[in-house]
Amino acid sequence: MELLDVGLTEVRSALLQISEIVAPPYQTALSLMEQRFQNEHLGGHFPTGLKGLDAALCGGIPFGVLTELVGPAGIGKTQFCLKLSLLASLPTNYGGLDGRVIYIDVESKFSSRRLLEIGLRSFPEIFQMKEMAQEMAGRILVLRPTSLAEFTQSLEQIKVSLLQNQVKMLVIDSMAALVSGEHEQGARRQQTLSWHISFIKSLAEFSRIPVVVTNQVRSRNHDDASRYCFQVQSRDGAIETPMQYDSHLVAALGIQWAHAVTTRLVLEAKSGERFIKVAKSPISPPLAFPFHITSSGISLLSDDGKEVMGPEINAIHYQGHNEIINFGMEGLH
Amino acid sequence: MEIWRLPISASQRGKLISAGYTSLSSLSSISSSDLARELNVSESEAMNILKVASHSRGSETSNASCSIVEGAQSAWDMLHDEESLMHITTSSADLDNILGGGIHCKEVTEIGGVPGIGKTQLGIQIAVNVQIPNDFGGLGGNSIYIDTEGSFMVERAFQIAEACIEDMSEYNRFLRKDFQECKIKMQPQDILENIFYFRICSYTEQIALINYLDKFLSEHKDVKVIVVDSVTFHFRQDFDDMALRTRVLSGMALKLMNLAKRFSLAVVLLNQVTTKHTEASFQLALALGDSWSHTCTNRIVLYWNGNERYAYIDKSPSLRSA
């Protein structure tokens, strides 16, 4: 009021008018649903081809939000991403999105040979024809940023080209590798990360594409907070201690990241078997599916998920992984 | 009342004071043309000033007989108001119990928890439950869902709406089977139609929307609950000036409380957690800082205990911690 040198009522009405213009329009939830079902492929979900998982996620990976894959090294996150990128490039009658995929490969794990192998095994009718295979593979664009600054630059470019070039999916593999390369610690790292989080989210939101992000794990420090102040007061350590040492691994990137992703899929190895768990999702109950990696990508061993209770769904186990590797080696002989 | 408290522009105030008018009584006896001449302003401006002055003076003296301080209500009247308040059930009997019947109208309730514990689910549930018609003990109102994170899944809302209708028809069958068969005419689509969904992508939009809600609510009088999911998201990303953030947030909270009281609806805010360094160890605490924790009326924290989800009432004017 002091600044503009006008009366209070004028300021108030100006504020109201500006707010009215700036505020986003509303939609009833019903019209939202109708809009999604009409305009988008399969009502706004991208089927992964894993029946149990798709059923749990109400159709597949949701559009417009971040989906996170987190798990220890070597468990199959990159394989899953490869399979998804392949699926997205296929035409719609094969269950794909018929569009381009931008694959941001930070750790140089993208193997086009493996991609073609997956394609050949899962969809032989398309991939045996060389031109079709070339076209499908040609739709997957791989970016290899070597630093966070480069990544930021390419993000801006991606935003511009998203609507023009028919990009239908974005895969970032892996987010943790990007951030861990930076030297800043603590609060400043959180700040740079938070800018990226909101940018990627807004990208996903306005272009309504599925965004898949991979994350690493790190071991749990003693500093990790897991309780509220009122919980600490009840000092019966009997219940707390077994839970604390149950799993030594937690997802990297911190709790702010955990809030920002909408769906979190945890991949873990337990007693020699691998599981993919739906840890955080607004639509599905906490379920765990056993899976294994085949020449055609990933396939579920069972389509019925096992319901996992409690915070167990967030825990990441890494037991018995060596047996898997040894088993694989024996199989090769 | 003094001149400096009048809601007029600064330059007009300056002119008044320099011309010698320091209190309202000195303005009461002057005509607008004289005032215009003395202050060197136009006649319409002078009339405006006089109008504002008489308005503020009039409201001060009229209620002198019935209340000592203007705008206050006696505690007895308020008790009567509170008893007639409605609650919104959360569909969980225990949670309703510790909340004293459900989410209170005319109050701001904050619900926080770690990711994946069910805050969005609770928000959607409340947005659906408020639409339970009066015959079944609900409020029969509409709801506004303000989404800042993009976690509102329409399919899930549909599922919850279907389940709510099923619950209602079971309750119906259970209680009224002796009497006439009241069929539930509500369909899940109707429930979805009564949820007004706003998607906010930045904090300026958030502030603008809360300002706009005033007008929106006067047009849509049926709205009985506002769910904001989550109120912290845009304020945690690259907000450099902490003092500005605190000011903006408390302004927003005051406006929300104002809306809650004026339109007698409930406001539910969903919050995230962050780590706080206290007593030489890190603990979880709700985000946005200590000053924000003063602004809401009720606070519920959702957490994991063993294999189950628990709710803890952290702050409430009328209920114990539970």
GROMACS .gro file of C-alpha atoms in nm, chain A residues 2 112 130:
model
    3
    2GLU     CA    1   0.280   0.235   0.085
  112SER     CA    2   2.252  -5.109  -2.784
  130LYS     CA    3   1.628  -5.485  -4.044
   0.00000   0.00000   0.00000
